[in-house]
Amino acid sequence: QVQLVESGGGSVQAGGSLRLSCAASGYWYSLYYMGWFRQAPGKERERVAVVNTDGETTYADSVKGRFTISQDYVKNTLYLQMNSLKPEDTAMYYCAANPTIGADYWPYWGQGTQVTVSS
């Protein structure tokens, strides 16, 4: 079993920055992909950024050049550095983990942390 706990959300003005953290515990070492997703009210969940154990990253087009995903294996923590935030980045952000190479299967989720960007 894997437990994921997010932190670091909050309210910020447009153009500002936030860093989200996701602490992993349990069988975290079995996780091949870790990622950040977000969901705004009335919208579908969106994949924001993913990193694998080889350090390869992918980003949604909407956040490329502004967000950076990273992992600290010593601290068992996933990060999302968000710069140049826009009001459209407002959403609940979730950390998720996928233990299966080559599969889009995300069985482990955190409880979410709210990010609100005001104009």
PDB file of C-alpha atoms in Angstrom:
ATOM      1  CA  GLN A   1       0.000   0.000   0.000  1.00  0.00           C
ATOM      2  CA  VAL A   2       1.124   3.553  -0.741  1.00  0.00           C
ATOM      3  CA  GLN A   3       0.094   6.724   1.017  1.00  0.00           C
ATOM      4  CA  LEU A   4       0.416  10.154  -0.579  1.00  0.00           C
ATOM      5  CA  VAL A   5      -0.015  13.433   1.275  1.00  0.00           C
ATOM      6  CA  GLU A   6       0.049  16.771  -0.547  1.00  0.00           C
ATOM      7  CA  SER A   7       0.854  20.170   0.902  1.00  0.00           C
ATOM      8  CA  GLY A   8       1.813  23.628  -0.254  1.00  0.00           C
ATOM      9  CA  GLY A   9      -1.384  24.867  -1.844  1.00  0.00           C
ATOM     10  CA  GLY A  10      -2.769  28.302  -1.163  1.00  0.00           C
ATOM     11  CA  SER A  11      -3.898  31.582  -2.643  1.00  0.00           C
ATOM     12  CA  VAL A  12      -1.626  33.706  -4.791  1.00  0.00           C
ATOM     13  CA  GLN A  13      -1.947  36.562  -7.242  1.00  0.00           C
ATOM     14  CA  ALA A  14      -1.417  36.070 -10.950  1.00  0.00           C
ATOM     15  CA  GLY A  15       2.265  35.975 -11.780  1.00  0.00           C
ATOM     16  CA  GLY A  16       3.161  34.489  -8.418  1.00  0.00           C
ATOM     17  CA  SER A  17       4.662  31.133  -7.504  1.00  0.00           C
ATOM     18  CA  LEU A  18       3.841  28.144  -5.338  1.00  0.00           C
ATOM     19  CA  ARG A  19       5.564  24.860  -4.665  1.00  0.00           C
ATOM     20  CA  LEU A  20       3.484  21.783  -4.007  1.00  0.00           C
ATOM     21  CA  SER A  21       4.880  18.810  -2.133  1.00  0.00           C
ATOM     22  CA  CYS A  22       3.729  15.202  -2.009  1.00  0.00           C
ATOM     23  CA  ALA A  23       5.141  12.962   0.695  1.00  0.00           C
ATOM     24  CA  ALA A  24       5.039   9.254  -0.125  1.00  0.00           C
ATOM     25  CA  SER A  25       5.070   6.427   2.393  1.00  0.00           C
ATOM     26  CA  GLY A  26       4.464   2.709   2.325  1.00  0.00           C
ATOM     27  CA  TYR A  27       5.673   0.827  -0.744  1.00  0.00           C
ATOM     28  CA  TRP A  28       6.762   4.035  -2.445  1.00  0.00           C
ATOM     29  CA  TYR A  29       9.803   2.346  -4.008  1.00  0.00           C
ATOM     30  CA  SER A  30       7.491   0.312  -6.240  1.00  0.00           C
ATOM     31  CA  LEU A  31       6.250   3.410  -8.009  1.00  0.00           C
ATOM     32  CA  TYR A  32       7.476   3.878 -11.578  1.00  0.00           C
ATOM     33  CA  TYR A  33       5.569   7.037 -12.425  1.00  0.00           C
ATOM     34  CA  MET A  34       4.552   9.861 -10.149  1.00  0.00           C
ATOM     35  CA  GLY A  35       2.503  12.767 -11.277  1.00  0.00           C
ATOM     36  CA  TRP A  36       0.411  15.809 -10.565  1.00  0.00           C
ATOM     37  CA  PHE A  37      -3.158  16.153 -11.760  1.00  0.00           C
ATOM     38  CA  ARG A  38      -5.656  18.961 -11.258  1.00  0.00           C
ATOM     39  CA  GLN A  39      -9.380  19.433 -11.411  1.00  0.00           C
ATOM     40  CA  ALA A  40     -11.246  22.704 -11.501  1.00  0.00           C
ATOM     41  CA  PRO A  41     -14.961  22.942 -10.636  1.00  0.00           C
ATOM     42  CA  GLY A  42     -17.077  21.766 -13.539  1.00  0.00           C
ATOM     43  CA  LYS A  43     -14.074  20.547 -15.529  1.00  0.00           C
ATOM     44  CA  GLU A  44     -12.516  17.167 -16.154  1.00  0.00           C
ATOM     45  CA  ARG A  45      -9.400  16.116 -14.349  1.00  0.00           C
ATOM     46  CA  GLU A  46      -6.259  17.143 -16.204  1.00  0.00           C
ATOM     47  CA  ARG A  47      -2.829  15.552 -16.144  1.00  0.00           C
ATOM     48  CA  VAL A  48      -0.373  18.337 -15.318  1.00  0.00           C
ATOM     49  CA  ALA A  49       3.050  16.712 -15.093  1.00  0.00           C
ATOM     50  CA  VAL A  50       4.562  13.249 -14.761  1.00  0.00           C
ATOM     51  CA  VAL A  51       8.033  11.988 -13.888  1.00  0.00           C
ATOM     52  CA  ASN A  52       9.361   8.436 -14.022  1.00  0.00           C
ATOM     53  CA  THR A  53      12.189   6.757 -12.165  1.00  0.00           C
ATOM     54  CA  ASP A  54      14.520   7.515 -15.103  1.00  0.00           C
ATOM     55  CA  GLY A  55      13.887  11.205 -14.539  1.00  0.00           C
ATOM     56  CA  GLU A  56      11.926  11.635 -17.761  1.00  0.00           C
ATOM     57  CA  THR A  57       9.213  14.263 -17.509  1.00  0.00           C
ATOM     58  CA  THR A  58       6.114  15.186 -19.460  1.00  0.00           C
ATOM     59  CA  TYR A  59       3.955  18.271 -19.087  1.00  0.00           C
ATOM     60  CA  ALA A  60       0.571  19.471 -20.215  1.00  0.00           C
ATOM     61  CA  ASP A  61       0.919  22.097 -22.932  1.00  0.00           C
ATOM     62  CA  SER A  62      -0.846  24.593 -20.692  1.00  0.00           C
ATOM     63  CA  VAL A  63       1.944  24.507 -18.085  1.00  0.00           C
ATOM     64  CA  LYS A  64       5.076  23.938 -20.174  1.00  0.00           C
ATOM     65  CA  GLY A  65       7.765  26.453 -19.339  1.00  0.00           C
ATOM     66  CA  ARG A  66       6.015  27.486 -16.125  1.00  0.00           C
ATOM     67  CA  PHE A  67       5.801  24.324 -14.010  1.00  0.00           C
ATOM     68  CA  THR A  68       8.570  21.922 -13.030  1.00  0.00           C
ATOM     69  CA  ILE A  69       8.095  18.460 -11.547  1.00  0.00           C
ATOM     70  CA  SER A  70      10.871  16.891  -9.496  1.00  0.00           C
ATOM     71  CA  GLN A  71      11.524  14.124  -6.996  1.00  0.00           C
ATOM     72  CA  ASP A  72      13.689  13.837  -3.909  1.00  0.00           C
ATOM     73  CA  TYR A  73      14.286  10.121  -3.384  1.00  0.00           C
ATOM     74  CA  VAL A  74      15.979  10.690  -0.034  1.00  0.00           C
ATOM     75  CA  LYS A  75      12.926  12.469   1.341  1.00  0.00           C
ATOM     76  CA  ASN A  76      10.455  10.326  -0.657  1.00  0.00           C
ATOM     77  CA  THR A  77       8.836  13.526  -1.816  1.00  0.00           C
ATOM     78  CA  LEU A  78       7.468  14.724  -5.139  1.00  0.00           C
ATOM     79  CA  TYR A  79       7.388  18.438  -5.934  1.00  0.00           C
ATOM     80  CA  LEU A  80       5.652  20.724  -8.379  1.00  0.00           C
ATOM     81  CA  GLN A  81       7.197  24.163  -8.715  1.00  0.00           C
ATOM     82  CA  MET A  82       4.631  26.480 -10.253  1.00  0.00           C
ATOM     83  CA  ASN A  83       5.761  29.855 -11.579  1.00  0.00           C
ATOM     84  CA  SER A  84       3.983  32.598 -13.507  1.00  0.00           C
ATOM     85  CA  LEU A  85       0.674  31.357 -12.199  1.00  0.00           C
ATOM     86  CA  LYS A  86      -2.498  32.300 -14.049  1.00  0.00           C
ATOM     87  CA  PRO A  87      -6.105  32.404 -12.864  1.00  0.00           C
ATOM     88  CA  GLU A  88      -6.813  29.403 -15.080  1.00  0.00           C
ATOM     89  CA  ASP A  89      -4.397  27.379 -12.939  1.00  0.00           C
ATOM     90  CA  THR A  90      -6.931  27.545 -10.112  1.00  0.00           C
ATOM     91  CA  ALA A  91      -7.889  23.979  -9.216  1.00  0.00           C
ATOM     92  CA  MET A  92      -7.541  21.187  -6.693  1.00  0.00           C
ATOM     93  CA  TYR A  93      -4.170  19.596  -7.293  1.00  0.00           C
ATOM     94  CA  TYR A  94      -3.641  15.900  -6.670  1.00  0.00           C
ATOM     95  CA  CYS A  95      -0.518  13.811  -6.404  1.00  0.00           C
ATOM     96  CA  ALA A  96      -0.806  10.320  -7.885  1.00  0.00           C
ATOM     97  CA  ALA A  97       1.364   7.266  -8.370  1.00  0.00           C
ATOM     98  CA  ASN A  98       1.514   4.529 -10.979  1.00  0.00           C
ATOM     99  CA  PRO A  99       3.519   1.349 -10.323  1.00  0.00           C
ATOM    100  CA  THR A 100       3.108  -0.112 -13.819  1.00  0.00           C
ATOM    101  CA  ILE A 101       5.635   0.571 -16.567  1.00  0.00           C
ATOM    102  CA  GLY A 102       3.984   1.492 -19.845  1.00  0.00           C
ATOM    103  CA  ALA A 103       0.462   1.589 -18.448  1.00  0.00           C
ATOM    104  CA  ASP A 104      -1.754   4.561 -17.734  1.00  0.00           C
ATOM    105  CA  TYR A 105      -2.945   3.190 -14.412  1.00  0.00           C
ATOM    106  CA  TRP A 106      -2.990   5.414 -11.338  1.00  0.00           C
ATOM    107  CA  PRO A 107      -4.248   3.510  -8.303  1.00  0.00           C
ATOM    108  CA  TYR A 108      -2.770   5.756  -5.623  1.00  0.00           C
ATOM    109  CA  TRP A 109      -3.984   9.281  -4.946  1.00  0.00           C
ATOM    110  CA  GLY A 110      -3.513  11.944  -2.321  1.00  0.00           C
ATOM    111  CA  GLN A 111      -6.318  13.956  -0.803  1.00  0.00           C
ATOM    112  CA  GLY A 112      -5.554  17.068  -2.843  1.00  0.00           C
ATOM    113  CA  THR A 113      -4.428  20.597  -2.111  1.00  0.00           C
ATOM    114  CA  GLN A 114      -6.237  23.707  -3.327  1.00  0.00           C
ATOM    115  CA  VAL A 115      -4.500  26.300  -5.484  1.00  0.00           C
ATOM    116  CA  THR A 116      -6.289  29.586  -6.090  1.00  0.00           C
ATOM    117  CA  VAL A 117      -4.853  32.248  -8.390  1.00  0.00           C
ATOM    118  CA  SER A 118      -6.483  35.672  -8.414  1.00  0.00           C
ATOM    119  CA  SER A 119      -6.187  38.209 -11.193  1.00  0.00           C
TER     120      SER A 119
END
